[in-house]
Amino acid sequence: MSHLTGPRLTFAGRFLSDVSTRNNSSENYENPPAGPDLWNALGGGTLEPLGCRVTGAWLDATAHTDDPAVGYALSGADDRPSAKMVDLDPDWQMASELWGFRLRIFDSSNGALAVEGEFTPASFRDLYTRQFRDPGAENGQPAGGRYVSTLTDVTWGPAASQSAVMRALRDATRAGELAVCLHQFGYYYATSHARYRTGTLIGSIGPRLPDEAQTAQVSRRLLPFRTQAGTVLSAVDLMVGSSSLGADLGHALIIDDPDGTITDLGDFLKLGATRSIAIGLAPPAGAVGPLPDEQVTIFGETKVLEPGWYPRSGGIAEWPLDATAQARVVGAPLHLYLRTERGLYPCNAETAEGLFVRTDSFVRRLDSGDTVTVAFNARRLGQPAVVTIALGDPVSPSDGQPRADALTYPRQLVTDQHGHAELHIGSGHSYRRDNIDGMVFAIPYTPHLSAGPAAPATVGLGALDQVVVHQREPFAAPAAPDWGRDVLPVLRQYAYLYPVMSRHLFDLADEGAVRTHARHMLLAMARPITDPNYMPVTRDLSDAKRDMILRWLQGAVSQTNSQLVERRLRHEHTAVALPGPAAAGLAPPGDTGPDAKTTAARIASGLTGAGEG
Amino acid sequence: MLLIHADFVTRVRAAETPAALLELIQGAVELEFSTIPPYLTAMLSLMPGTNREIWEILHSVVVDEMLHMAVGCNLMTALGGGARIDSPAFVPRYPTHLPMAINSGLLVPLQAYSVTTVRDVFMKIEAPETPLVFPFAAGPVPYATIGEFYRALAARLGELGPDVFVGDPTRQLDAPQWFGSRLRPMRQPQDAIAAITELVSEGEGTKTSPLDAQGDVAHYYRFEQLLHGHRLVSDATAPQGFAFRGAAIPFNPANVFPLVPNQQLDALEPDSQAYRRATQFAFTFTKLLKALHETFNGAPKAFDNAMGLMFELRLAGQKLCSLPVGNGTQTVGPVFKYVSQSG
């Protein structure tokens, strides 16, 4: 995304993610639930930036430290319910999405708006074990993920006009849009810790250029660098701009702690103390390092161990290129190097043939009879490319079985000269799981190199780079929905999965309580899915079932007095009998083993059997 | 005793223009709103799932105060102005004398629920000029109210006539799905007079009855029920026809969080769960103020966001107030403070 080159704001702070965890376990979908609470049974899904500030204002690859935007505050919307972080389904927890997030930057000294925009819902990607040296760290979640998305409906305020960098950003970006990137890592699971449910957030905002993907950075990619121990430098996304080369180094670098202190990789690999990370052309064939400078063409380097480099830069390294360098970079594979006191060590190589293919909006909810469209973007050495992409059969993660008839889509796509293709996926044979609506399917895809299908790892794709579809069951709603027969089975499951409702608001499984709150539920359930107040927060209810509940609620509302709330001075709630320790209070997290994200990140990082809490 | 400066009433009676009335009504809006954090704090101190009847009674009063605030905001819009809600100045720092009230009068804190709080704070906030006395055990205590202010306002609007209703009525909040017929757009003095009359009766009852115009028990007597532990019911044997001899209202004092009263953010360790939850609560509260400001300043549809934020505030508050703080003998109190971001 064009947050890699050009005018850019970088920011850092923490984030709150109050994800609910009972729905992480499919046993909790049973009646009554039989699974564990895990570490946040009472979560409500809120995603909120905490104490975030603009840390850098960058123009022409230079930090403008005096720009007034430095120090501006960054938050979510200040006049509506909070943004939500949501997993698709218990069978796919590795692509948490942000919904209803409006990002705001403002001058906290006077409240004046600088810029704000709506974050296009997107999933995080490129999960891997960032706290590589200490995967059993006290915060409990050593993995990190990255969001790339587009801010739309962008509004500029008076605090922007005082900032030269923001003025340049506004001129450079497509009207009403901006590009945004978020790194999240260092998340704390332990309920007793001061930082429980929070993690570190570092990010950047840049211009949105024409013909870019909405929720992905698709230009050039350097492959992960692995040693025997695992992935010590993850994939690096980079982009050649008009006079510079920009790369997201930050997300690729392993860190020593939840705060994001960059690991001295040279020291860790016993190659000597790290001096910098450098970008250049590929090394001579077979060369392993340390290489002297004369043997390598280097275009730029960054001292990533400089204190504060990561939050100040957003992890983005941008190196100016003169015309000669520009010409070389455009046509040849690039390579990342670790410079230590001994010399240059080749690390990340570019993808085979410079090929990089990535999807937009790859996490989808599909109702019976509907179709969803997933956009594919293909580049070769950063240029739009015509690429054949082979698609595999849909595989259900719950049992690893392919079910070719579950979804309807072609098994091959070819991108056009803009590097663009659309995959239309229609519903197919309806499969369901015990107690959970429908089934989730992962569709693997394989771009073709000139000689044929690429091994995904050679073109920078990992195990999680698949299209993921939750296909819901068909559901024929009765003309007059009945509480006990139709509504209760759906709402009771939500009551079990989200005890925050019955503990703190009202019991979704109690007809009287739901009738009392019917207007509020109607308000929340009738909103568009992008609204932060949309219910169910998890967005996992099919349209047909939701319509059925809405109709029942409308009936309930018209039956009751339209006066606000209960003039009744007595009201009886019968709480759902919460099974197990949750009824007595927050269950301690216990030793439930690594969760799906941690496991996925460990797989991505090539870690096996490393000690874990 | 809740006494306001007599000057407010004098100024209402002398007001000649809408603008002259707007500042005075802003004060009334701030007053109605300022009672809400103390009631909410008491509600948040009741452990979830316990003392629910008390919670419902407090909640019913909060809803009425919100409605009263909405009446004031709509009246300001009707007179061509707009309530100023989106501001740190809108929220007092507790313990506080309420807006418009004299400084030697009642000091209102944010504290956990107790019968003492009901008697010494809530009943004093809502007390009528001449409370009616219904049999219970002890004798009556005289209090003062801002009822006189509201009655003077209603009278003055009647005298000034329809010419002062210069505002665009579509900018007023008209939300029948939430307020039914209790919040109607005000186009002329009679609309405002009717709304104000209802508002006053909801707080105080009337000179002859503890019931308001809608037939519900007025706030003062609703709280008095909590004092005596029994509902106020019609009683033909009682001199004025009512007695606190109805159903018992159960109260278990063990199921009340020992909140820190008047919790300040800077009393909390910055790198702690308590601080994070408290700032999250305060930021959610601020978002609610902003949503209400937008609602009453030209975007009535923002009220839906306000409703969503009220639920979010409740969730944030209940989770906050269960958190032990300090040496563990108390829990964190809610922080009703205007803050620009969380964390």
mmCIF file with all atom_site columns, N, CA and C in Angstrom, chain A residues 18 42 48 50-53 73-74 78-79 81-82 106 191 193-194 196 503-504 519-520 523 527 562-564 566-567 569, chain B residues 48 56 63-64 176-180 182 216 231 271 273 276 280 287 290 294 304 307-308 311-312 314-315 318-319 340-342:
data_model
loop_
_atom_site.group_PDB
_atom_site.id
_atom_site.type_symbol
_atom_site.label_atom_id
_atom_site.label_alt_id
_atom_site.label_comp_id
_atom_site.label_asym_id
_atom_site.label_entity_id
_atom_site.label_seq_id
_atom_site.pdbx_PDB_ins_code
_atom_site.Cartn_x
_atom_site.Cartn_y
_atom_site.Cartn_z
_atom_site.occupancy
_atom_site.B_iso_or_equiv
_atom_site.pdbx_formal_charge
_atom_site.auth_seq_id
_atom_site.auth_comp_id
_atom_site.auth_asym_id
_atom_site.auth_atom_id
_atom_site.pdbx_PDB_model_num
ATOM 1   N N  . ASP A 1 18  ? -11.059 -6.517  23.399 1.00 0.00 ? 18  ASP A N  1
ATOM 2   C CA . ASP A 1 18  ? -11.853 -7.260  24.377 1.00 0.00 ? 18  ASP A CA 1
ATOM 3   C C  . ASP A 1 18  ? -12.595 -8.404  23.691 1.00 0.00 ? 18  ASP A C  1
ATOM 4   N N  . LEU A 1 42  ? -16.031 -13.034 29.238 1.00 0.00 ? 42  LEU A N  1
ATOM 5   C CA . LEU A 1 42  ? -16.942 -11.898 29.343 1.00 0.00 ? 42  LEU A CA 1
ATOM 6   C C  . LEU A 1 42  ? -16.608 -10.795 28.351 1.00 0.00 ? 42  LEU A C  1
ATOM 7   N N  . GLU A 1 48  ? -10.229 -0.729  20.760 1.00 0.00 ? 48  GLU A N  1
ATOM 8   C CA . GLU A 1 48  ? -10.053 0.699   21.032 1.00 0.00 ? 48  GLU A CA 1
ATOM 9   C C  . GLU A 1 48  ? -8.571  1.013   21.080 1.00 0.00 ? 48  GLU A C  1
ATOM 10  N N  . LEU A 1 50  ? -5.441  2.874   22.474 1.00 0.00 ? 50  LEU A N  1
ATOM 11  C CA . LEU A 1 50  ? -5.201  3.411   23.811 1.00 0.00 ? 50  LEU A CA 1
ATOM 12  C C  . LEU A 1 50  ? -3.987  4.321   23.776 1.00 0.00 ? 50  LEU A C  1
ATOM 13  N N  . GLY A 1 51  ? -4.203  5.568   24.129 1.00 0.00 ? 51  GLY A N  1
ATOM 14  C CA . GLY A 1 51  ? -3.084  6.482   24.280 1.00 0.00 ? 51  GLY A CA 1
ATOM 15  C C  . GLY A 1 51  ? -2.186  6.575   23.061 1.00 0.00 ? 51  GLY A C  1
ATOM 16  N N  . CYS A 1 52  ? -2.754  6.454   21.863 1.00 0.00 ? 52  CYS A N  1
ATOM 17  C CA . CYS A 1 52  ? -1.923  6.481   20.652 1.00 0.00 ? 52  CYS A CA 1
ATOM 18  C C  . CYS A 1 52  ? -1.625  7.905   20.234 1.00 0.00 ? 52  CYS A C  1
ATOM 19  N N  . ARG A 1 53  ? -0.430  8.102   19.745 1.00 0.00 ? 53  ARG A N  1
ATOM 20  C CA . ARG A 1 53  ? 0.018   9.423   19.301 1.00 0.00 ? 53  ARG A CA 1
ATOM 21  C C  . ARG A 1 53  ? 0.718   9.293   17.967 1.00 0.00 ? 53  ARG A C  1
ATOM 22  N N  . ALA A 1 73  ? -2.995  13.194  18.734 1.00 0.00 ? 73  ALA A N  1
ATOM 23  C CA . ALA A 1 73  ? -3.561  11.959  19.278 1.00 0.00 ? 73  ALA A CA 1
ATOM 24  C C  . ALA A 1 73  ? -4.287  11.187  18.188 1.00 0.00 ? 73  ALA A C  1
ATOM 25  N N  . LEU A 1 74  ? -4.346  9.882   18.365 1.00 0.00 ? 74  LEU A N  1
ATOM 26  C CA . LEU A 1 74  ? -5.069  9.008   17.437 1.00 0.00 ? 74  LEU A CA 1
ATOM 27  C C  . LEU A 1 74  ? -6.038  8.149   18.243 1.00 0.00 ? 74  LEU A C  1
ATOM 28  N N  . ASP A 1 78  ? -15.365 9.206   18.243 1.00 0.00 ? 78  ASP A N  1
ATOM 29  C CA . ASP A 1 78  ? -15.616 9.787   19.572 1.00 0.00 ? 78  ASP A CA 1
ATOM 30  C C  . ASP A 1 78  ? -17.096 10.051  19.827 1.00 0.00 ? 78  ASP A C  1
ATOM 31  N N  . ASP A 1 79  ? -17.970 9.528   18.985 1.00 0.00 ? 79  ASP A N  1
ATOM 32  C CA . ASP A 1 79  ? -19.392 9.846   19.150 1.00 0.00 ? 79  ASP A CA 1
ATOM 33  C C  . ASP A 1 79  ? -20.303 8.662   18.844 1.00 0.00 ? 79  ASP A C  1
ATOM 34  N N  . PRO A 1 81  ? -20.706 3.968   19.303 1.00 0.00 ? 81  PRO A N  1
ATOM 35  C CA . PRO A 1 81  ? -20.138 2.786   19.963 1.00 0.00 ? 81  PRO A CA 1
ATOM 36  C C  . PRO A 1 81  ? -18.790 2.379   19.362 1.00 0.00 ? 81  PRO A C  1
ATOM 37  N N  . SER A 1 82  ? -18.034 1.611   20.153 1.00 0.00 ? 82  SER A N  1
ATOM 38  C CA . SER A 1 82  ? -16.658 1.293   19.786 1.00 0.00 ? 82  SER A CA 1
ATOM 39  C C  . SER A 1 82  ? -16.579 0.338   18.607 1.00 0.00 ? 82  SER A C  1
ATOM 40  N N  . PHE A 1 106 ? -6.267  13.904  15.915 1.00 0.00 ? 106 PHE A N  1
ATOM 41  C CA . PHE A 1 106 ? -6.667  15.243  16.328 1.00 0.00 ? 106 PHE A CA 1
ATOM 42  C C  . PHE A 1 106 ? -5.607  15.857  17.223 1.00 0.00 ? 106 PHE A C  1
ATOM 43  N N  . THR A 1 191 ? -5.316  -12.551 33.098 1.00 0.00 ? 191 THR A N  1
ATOM 44  C CA . THR A 1 191 ? -6.365  -11.691 33.652 1.00 0.00 ? 191 THR A CA 1
ATOM 45  C C  . THR A 1 191 ? -5.865  -10.818 34.785 1.00 0.00 ? 191 THR A C  1
ATOM 46  N N  . HIS A 1 193 ? -2.892  -9.453  34.980 1.00 0.00 ? 193 HIS A N  1
ATOM 47  C CA . HIS A 1 193 ? -1.841  -8.514  34.606 1.00 0.00 ? 193 HIS A CA 1
ATOM 48  C C  . HIS A 1 193 ? -2.416  -7.132  34.352 1.00 0.00 ? 193 HIS A C  1
ATOM 49  N N  . ALA A 1 194 ? -1.627  -6.119  34.659 1.00 0.00 ? 194 ALA A N  1
ATOM 50  C CA . ALA A 1 194 ? -2.075  -4.739  34.453 1.00 0.00 ? 194 ALA A CA 1
ATOM 51  C C  . ALA A 1 194 ? -2.439  -4.479  32.999 1.00 0.00 ? 194 ALA A C  1
ATOM 52  N N  . TYR A 1 196 ? -3.726  -6.664  30.869 1.00 0.00 ? 196 TYR A N  1
ATOM 53  C CA . TYR A 1 196 ? -4.684  -7.673  30.392 1.00 0.00 ? 196 TYR A CA 1
ATOM 54  C C  . TYR A 1 196 ? -5.548  -7.126  29.259 1.00 0.00 ? 196 TYR A C  1
ATOM 55  N N  . ARG A 1 503 ? -24.824 -11.601 32.225 1.00 0.00 ? 503 ARG A N  1
ATOM 56  C CA . ARG A 1 503 ? -24.206 -11.133 33.476 1.00 0.00 ? 503 ARG A CA 1
ATOM 57  C C  . ARG A 1 503 ? -24.439 -9.636  33.649 1.00 0.00 ? 503 ARG A C  1
ATOM 58  N N  . HIS A 1 504 ? -24.347 -8.896  32.575 1.00 0.00 ? 504 HIS A N  1
ATOM 59  C CA . HIS A 1 504 ? -24.304 -7.437  32.699 1.00 0.00 ? 504 HIS A CA 1
ATOM 60  C C  . HIS A 1 504 ? -25.459 -6.704  32.066 1.00 0.00 ? 504 HIS A C  1
ATOM 61  N N  . ARG A 1 519 ? -36.887 -3.288  21.724 1.00 0.00 ? 519 ARG A N  1
ATOM 62  C CA . ARG A 1 519 ? -36.550 -2.107  20.912 1.00 0.00 ? 519 ARG A CA 1
ATOM 63  C C  . ARG A 1 519 ? -35.047 -1.945  20.761 1.00 0.00 ? 519 ARG A C  1
ATOM 64  N N  . HIS A 1 520 ? -34.332 -2.208  21.856 1.00 0.00 ? 520 HIS A N  1
ATOM 65  C CA . HIS A 1 520 ? -32.877 -2.072  21.790 1.00 0.00 ? 520 HIS A CA 1
ATOM 66  C C  . HIS A 1 520 ? -32.267 -3.121  20.879 1.00 0.00 ? 520 HIS A C  1
ATOM 67  N N  . LEU A 1 523 ? -32.881 -2.168  17.322 1.00 0.00 ? 523 LEU A N  1
ATOM 68  C CA . LEU A 1 523 ? -31.948 -1.114  16.926 1.00 0.00 ? 523 LEU A CA 1
ATOM 69  C C  . LEU A 1 523 ? -30.618 -1.725  16.504 1.00 0.00 ? 523 LEU A C  1
ATOM 70  N N  . ARG A 1 527 ? -29.159 -2.878  11.984 1.00 0.00 ? 527 ARG A N  1
ATOM 71  C CA . ARG A 1 527 ? -28.151 -2.001  11.396 1.00 0.00 ? 527 ARG A CA 1
ATOM 72  C C  . ARG A 1 527 ? -27.376 -2.703  10.289 1.00 0.00 ? 527 ARG A C  1
ATOM 73  N N  . SER A 1 562 ? -45.407 1.706   24.159 1.00 0.00 ? 562 SER A N  1
ATOM 74  C CA . SER A 1 562 ? -44.307 2.334   23.460 1.00 0.00 ? 562 SER A CA 1
ATOM 75  C C  . SER A 1 562 ? -43.585 3.376   24.310 1.00 0.00 ? 562 SER A C  1
ATOM 76  N N  . GLN A 1 563 ? -43.951 3.471   25.564 1.00 0.00 ? 563 GLN A N  1
ATOM 77  C CA . GLN A 1 563 ? -43.242 4.409   26.440 1.00 0.00 ? 563 GLN A CA 1
ATOM 78  C C  . GLN A 1 563 ? -41.832 3.940   26.709 1.00 0.00 ? 563 GLN A C  1
ATOM 79  N N  . LEU A 1 564 ? -40.954 4.823   26.970 1.00 0.00 ? 564 LEU A N  1
ATOM 80  C CA . LEU A 1 564 ? -39.579 4.429   27.200 1.00 0.00 ? 564 LEU A CA 1
ATOM 81  C C  . LEU A 1 564 ? -39.453 3.615   28.472 1.00 0.00 ? 564 LEU A C  1
ATOM 82  N N  . GLU A 1 566 ? -39.255 0.674   31.401 1.00 0.00 ? 566 GLU A N  1
ATOM 83  C CA . GLU A 1 566 ? -40.199 0.099   32.320 1.00 0.00 ? 566 GLU A CA 1
ATOM 84  C C  . GLU A 1 566 ? -40.625 1.160   33.302 1.00 0.00 ? 566 GLU A C  1
ATOM 85  N N  . ARG A 1 567 ? -41.891 1.515   33.225 1.00 0.00 ? 567 ARG A N  1
ATOM 86  C CA . ARG A 1 567 ? -42.485 2.232   34.339 1.00 0.00 ? 567 ARG A CA 1
ATOM 87  C C  . ARG A 1 567 ? -42.798 1.220   35.423 1.00 0.00 ? 567 ARG A C  1
ATOM 88  N N  . LEU A 1 569 ? -42.179 -1.118  38.287 1.00 0.00 ? 569 LEU A N  1
ATOM 89  C CA . LEU A 1 569 ? -41.220 -1.009  39.375 1.00 0.00 ? 569 LEU A CA 1
ATOM 90  C C  . LEU A 1 569 ? -40.782 -2.364  39.872 1.00 0.00 ? 569 LEU A C  1
ATOM 91  N N  . PRO B 2 48  ? -24.028 -7.067  39.858 1.00 0.00 ? 48  PRO B N  1
ATOM 92  C CA . PRO B 2 48  ? -24.916 -7.583  38.814 1.00 0.00 ? 48  PRO B CA 1
ATOM 93  C C  . PRO B 2 48  ? -25.682 -8.798  39.305 1.00 0.00 ? 48  PRO B C  1
ATOM 94  N N  . GLU B 2 56  ? -33.820 -1.269  39.406 1.00 0.00 ? 56  GLU B N  1
ATOM 95  C CA . GLU B 2 56  ? -34.871 -0.853  38.479 1.00 0.00 ? 56  GLU B CA 1
ATOM 96  C C  . GLU B 2 56  ? -35.465 0.498   38.881 1.00 0.00 ? 56  GLU B C  1
ATOM 97  N N  . VAL B 2 63  ? -33.924 7.361   33.629 1.00 0.00 ? 63  VAL B N  1
ATOM 98  C CA . VAL B 2 63  ? -34.593 7.505   32.341 1.00 0.00 ? 63  VAL B CA 1
ATOM 99  C C  . VAL B 2 63  ? -35.418 8.790   32.319 1.00 0.00 ? 63  VAL B C  1
ATOM 100 N N  . ASP B 2 64  ? -36.114 9.054   33.415 1.00 0.00 ? 64  ASP B N  1
ATOM 101 C CA . ASP B 2 64  ? -36.893 10.293  33.494 1.00 0.00 ? 64  ASP B CA 1
ATOM 102 C C  . ASP B 2 64  ? -35.988 11.515  33.414 1.00 0.00 ? 64  ASP B C  1
ATOM 103 N N  . PRO B 2 176 ? -40.313 8.538   19.177 1.00 0.00 ? 176 PRO B N  1
ATOM 104 C CA . PRO B 2 176 ? -41.417 7.843   19.840 1.00 0.00 ? 176 PRO B CA 1
ATOM 105 C C  . PRO B 2 176 ? -41.093 6.412   20.234 1.00 0.00 ? 176 PRO B C  1
ATOM 106 N N  . GLN B 2 177 ? -40.139 5.779   19.523 1.00 0.00 ? 177 GLN B N  1
ATOM 107 C CA . GLN B 2 177 ? -39.838 4.398   19.886 1.00 0.00 ? 177 GLN B CA 1
ATOM 108 C C  . GLN B 2 177 ? -39.130 4.319   21.222 1.00 0.00 ? 177 GLN B C  1
ATOM 109 N N  . TRP B 2 178 ? -38.538 5.428   21.680 1.00 0.00 ? 178 TRP B N  1
ATOM 110 C CA . TRP B 2 178 ? -37.879 5.432   22.982 1.00 0.00 ? 178 TRP B CA 1
ATOM 111 C C  . TRP B 2 178 ? -38.709 6.140   24.034 1.00 0.00 ? 178 TRP B C  1
ATOM 112 N N  . PHE B 2 179 ? -39.339 7.253   23.665 1.00 0.00 ? 179 PHE B N  1
ATOM 113 C CA . PHE B 2 179 ? -40.013 8.068   24.672 1.00 0.00 ? 179 PHE B CA 1
ATOM 114 C C  . PHE B 2 179 ? -41.519 8.085   24.520 1.00 0.00 ? 179 PHE B C  1
ATOM 115 N N  . GLY B 2 180 ? -42.014 7.344   23.559 1.00 0.00 ? 180 GLY B N  1
ATOM 116 C CA . GLY B 2 180 ? -43.460 7.341   23.356 1.00 0.00 ? 180 GLY B CA 1
ATOM 117 C C  . GLY B 2 180 ? -43.948 8.745   23.095 1.00 0.00 ? 180 GLY B C  1
ATOM 118 N N  . ARG B 2 182 ? -44.019 11.082  25.311 1.00 0.00 ? 182 ARG B N  1
ATOM 119 C CA . ARG B 2 182 ? -43.564 11.980  26.378 1.00 0.00 ? 182 ARG B CA 1
ATOM 120 C C  . ARG B 2 182 ? -42.622 13.066  25.877 1.00 0.00 ? 182 ARG B C  1
ATOM 121 N N  . ASP B 2 216 ? -47.580 7.810   37.578 1.00 0.00 ? 216 ASP B N  1
ATOM 122 C CA . ASP B 2 216 ? -46.482 7.070   38.187 1.00 0.00 ? 216 ASP B CA 1
ATOM 123 C C  . ASP B 2 216 ? -46.030 7.792   39.453 1.00 0.00 ? 216 ASP B C  1
ATOM 124 N N  . ARG B 2 231 ? -43.017 -0.449  49.093 1.00 0.00 ? 231 ARG B N  1
ATOM 125 C CA . ARG B 2 231 ? -43.580 0.356   48.020 1.00 0.00 ? 231 ARG B CA 1
ATOM 126 C C  . ARG B 2 231 ? -44.714 1.236   48.543 1.00 0.00 ? 231 ARG B C  1
ATOM 127 N N  . ASP B 2 271 ? -0.293  2.469   34.828 1.00 0.00 ? 271 ASP B N  1
ATOM 128 C CA . ASP B 2 271 ? -0.115  1.216   34.088 1.00 0.00 ? 271 ASP B CA 1
ATOM 129 C C  . ASP B 2 271 ? -0.824  0.097   34.831 1.00 0.00 ? 271 ASP B C  1
ATOM 130 N N  . GLN B 2 273 ? -4.797  -2.200  35.279 1.00 0.00 ? 273 GLN B N  1
ATOM 131 C CA . GLN B 2 273 ? -6.112  -2.507  34.711 1.00 0.00 ? 273 GLN B CA 1
ATOM 132 C C  . GLN B 2 273 ? -7.140  -1.480  35.159 1.00 0.00 ? 273 GLN B C  1
ATOM 133 N N  . ARG B 2 276 ? -6.887  1.648   33.076 1.00 0.00 ? 276 ARG B N  1
ATOM 134 C CA . ARG B 2 276 ? -7.360  1.436   31.707 1.00 0.00 ? 276 ARG B CA 1
ATOM 135 C C  . ARG B 2 276 ? -8.877  1.332   31.659 1.00 0.00 ? 276 ARG B C  1
ATOM 136 N N  . GLN B 2 280 ? -11.366 3.954   29.908 1.00 0.00 ? 280 GLN B N  1
ATOM 137 C CA . GLN B 2 280 ? -12.297 3.447   28.905 1.00 0.00 ? 280 GLN B CA 1
ATOM 138 C C  . GLN B 2 280 ? -13.712 3.876   29.262 1.00 0.00 ? 280 GLN B C  1
ATOM 139 N N  . LYS B 2 287 ? -17.976 9.961   24.766 1.00 0.00 ? 287 LYS B N  1
ATOM 140 C CA . LYS B 2 287 ? -18.607 9.677   23.476 1.00 0.00 ? 287 LYS B CA 1
ATOM 141 C C  . LYS B 2 287 ? -20.126 9.852   23.584 1.00 0.00 ? 287 LYS B C  1
ATOM 142 N N  . LYS B 2 290 ? -20.910 13.462  23.389 1.00 0.00 ? 290 LYS B N  1
ATOM 143 C CA . LYS B 2 290 ? -20.804 13.950  22.013 1.00 0.00 ? 290 LYS B CA 1
ATOM 144 C C  . LYS B 2 290 ? -21.996 13.512  21.180 1.00 0.00 ? 290 LYS B C  1
ATOM 145 N N  . GLU B 2 294 ? -24.624 16.011  19.376 1.00 0.00 ? 294 GLU B N  1
ATOM 146 C CA . GLU B 2 294 ? -25.009 15.952  17.961 1.00 0.00 ? 294 GLU B CA 1
ATOM 147 C C  . GLU B 2 294 ? -26.525 15.795  17.824 1.00 0.00 ? 294 GLU B C  1
ATOM 148 N N  . ASP B 2 304 ? -29.567 7.298   18.126 1.00 0.00 ? 304 ASP B N  1
ATOM 149 C CA . ASP B 2 304 ? -29.347 5.840   18.067 1.00 0.00 ? 304 ASP B CA 1
ATOM 150 C C  . ASP B 2 304 ? -27.945 5.492   18.553 1.00 0.00 ? 304 ASP B C  1
ATOM 151 N N  . MET B 2 307 ? -27.954 5.703   22.287 1.00 0.00 ? 307 MET B N  1
ATOM 152 C CA . MET B 2 307 ? -28.534 4.511   22.920 1.00 0.00 ? 307 MET B CA 1
ATOM 153 C C  . MET B 2 307 ? -27.507 3.379   22.982 1.00 0.00 ? 307 MET B C  1
ATOM 154 N N  . GLY B 2 308 ? -26.805 3.149   21.874 1.00 0.00 ? 308 GLY B N  1
ATOM 155 C CA . GLY B 2 308 ? -25.779 2.107   21.864 1.00 0.00 ? 308 GLY B CA 1
ATOM 156 C C  . GLY B 2 308 ? -24.692 2.392   22.888 1.00 0.00 ? 308 GLY B C  1
ATOM 157 N N  . PHE B 2 311 ? -25.537 1.463   26.541 1.00 0.00 ? 311 PHE B N  1
ATOM 158 C CA . PHE B 2 311 ? -25.288 0.069   26.887 1.00 0.00 ? 311 PHE B CA 1
ATOM 159 C C  . PHE B 2 311 ? -23.798 -0.181  27.075 1.00 0.00 ? 311 PHE B C  1
ATOM 160 N N  . GLU B 2 312 ? -23.012 0.434   26.194 1.00 0.00 ? 312 GLU B N  1
ATOM 161 C CA . GLU B 2 312 ? -21.573 0.255   26.306 1.00 0.00 ? 312 GLU B CA 1
ATOM 162 C C  . GLU B 2 312 ? -21.071 0.828   27.632 1.00 0.00 ? 312 GLU B C  1
ATOM 163 N N  . ARG B 2 314 ? -22.755 1.086   30.390 1.00 0.00 ? 314 ARG B N  1
ATOM 164 C CA . ARG B 2 314 ? -23.155 0.191   31.477 1.00 0.00 ? 314 ARG B CA 1
ATOM 165 C C  . ARG B 2 314 ? -22.195 -0.992  31.589 1.00 0.00 ? 314 ARG B C  1
ATOM 166 N N  . LEU B 2 315 ? -21.866 -1.600  30.436 1.00 0.00 ? 315 LEU B N  1
ATOM 167 C CA . LEU B 2 315 ? -20.927 -2.721  30.446 1.00 0.00 ? 315 LEU B CA 1
ATOM 168 C C  . LEU B 2 315 ? -19.583 -2.282  31.005 1.00 0.00 ? 315 LEU B C  1
ATOM 169 N N  . GLN B 2 318 ? -19.905 -1.627  34.820 1.00 0.00 ? 318 GLN B N  1
ATOM 170 C CA . GLN B 2 318 ? -20.063 -2.800  35.691 1.00 0.00 ? 318 GLN B CA 1
ATOM 171 C C  . GLN B 2 318 ? -18.762 -3.574  35.796 1.00 0.00 ? 318 GLN B C  1
ATOM 172 N N  . LYS B 2 319 ? -18.029 -3.647  34.697 1.00 0.00 ? 319 LYS B N  1
ATOM 173 C CA . LYS B 2 319 ? -16.741 -4.330  34.768 1.00 0.00 ? 319 LYS B CA 1
ATOM 174 C C  . LYS B 2 319 ? -15.752 -3.511  35.586 1.00 0.00 ? 319 LYS B C  1
ATOM 175 N N  . SER B 2 340 ? -10.400 12.975  26.089 1.00 0.00 ? 340 SER B N  1
ATOM 176 C CA . SER B 2 340 ? -10.362 13.000  24.629 1.00 0.00 ? 340 SER B CA 1
ATOM 177 C C  . SER B 2 340 ? -9.985  11.662  24.011 1.00 0.00 ? 340 SER B C  1
ATOM 178 N N  . GLN B 2 341 ? -9.394  10.756  24.792 1.00 0.00 ? 341 GLN B N  1
ATOM 179 C CA . GLN B 2 341 ? -9.107  9.427   24.259 1.00 0.00 ? 341 GLN B CA 1
ATOM 180 C C  . GLN B 2 341 ? -8.949  8.449   25.401 1.00 0.00 ? 341 GLN B C  1
ATOM 181 N N  . SER B 2 342 ? -8.884  7.174   25.060 1.00 0.00 ? 342 SER B N  1
ATOM 182 C CA . SER B 2 342 ? -8.783  6.136   26.073 1.00 0.00 ? 342 SER B CA 1
ATOM 183 C C  . SER B 2 342 ? -7.332  5.801   26.321 1.00 0.00 ? 342 SER B C  1
#
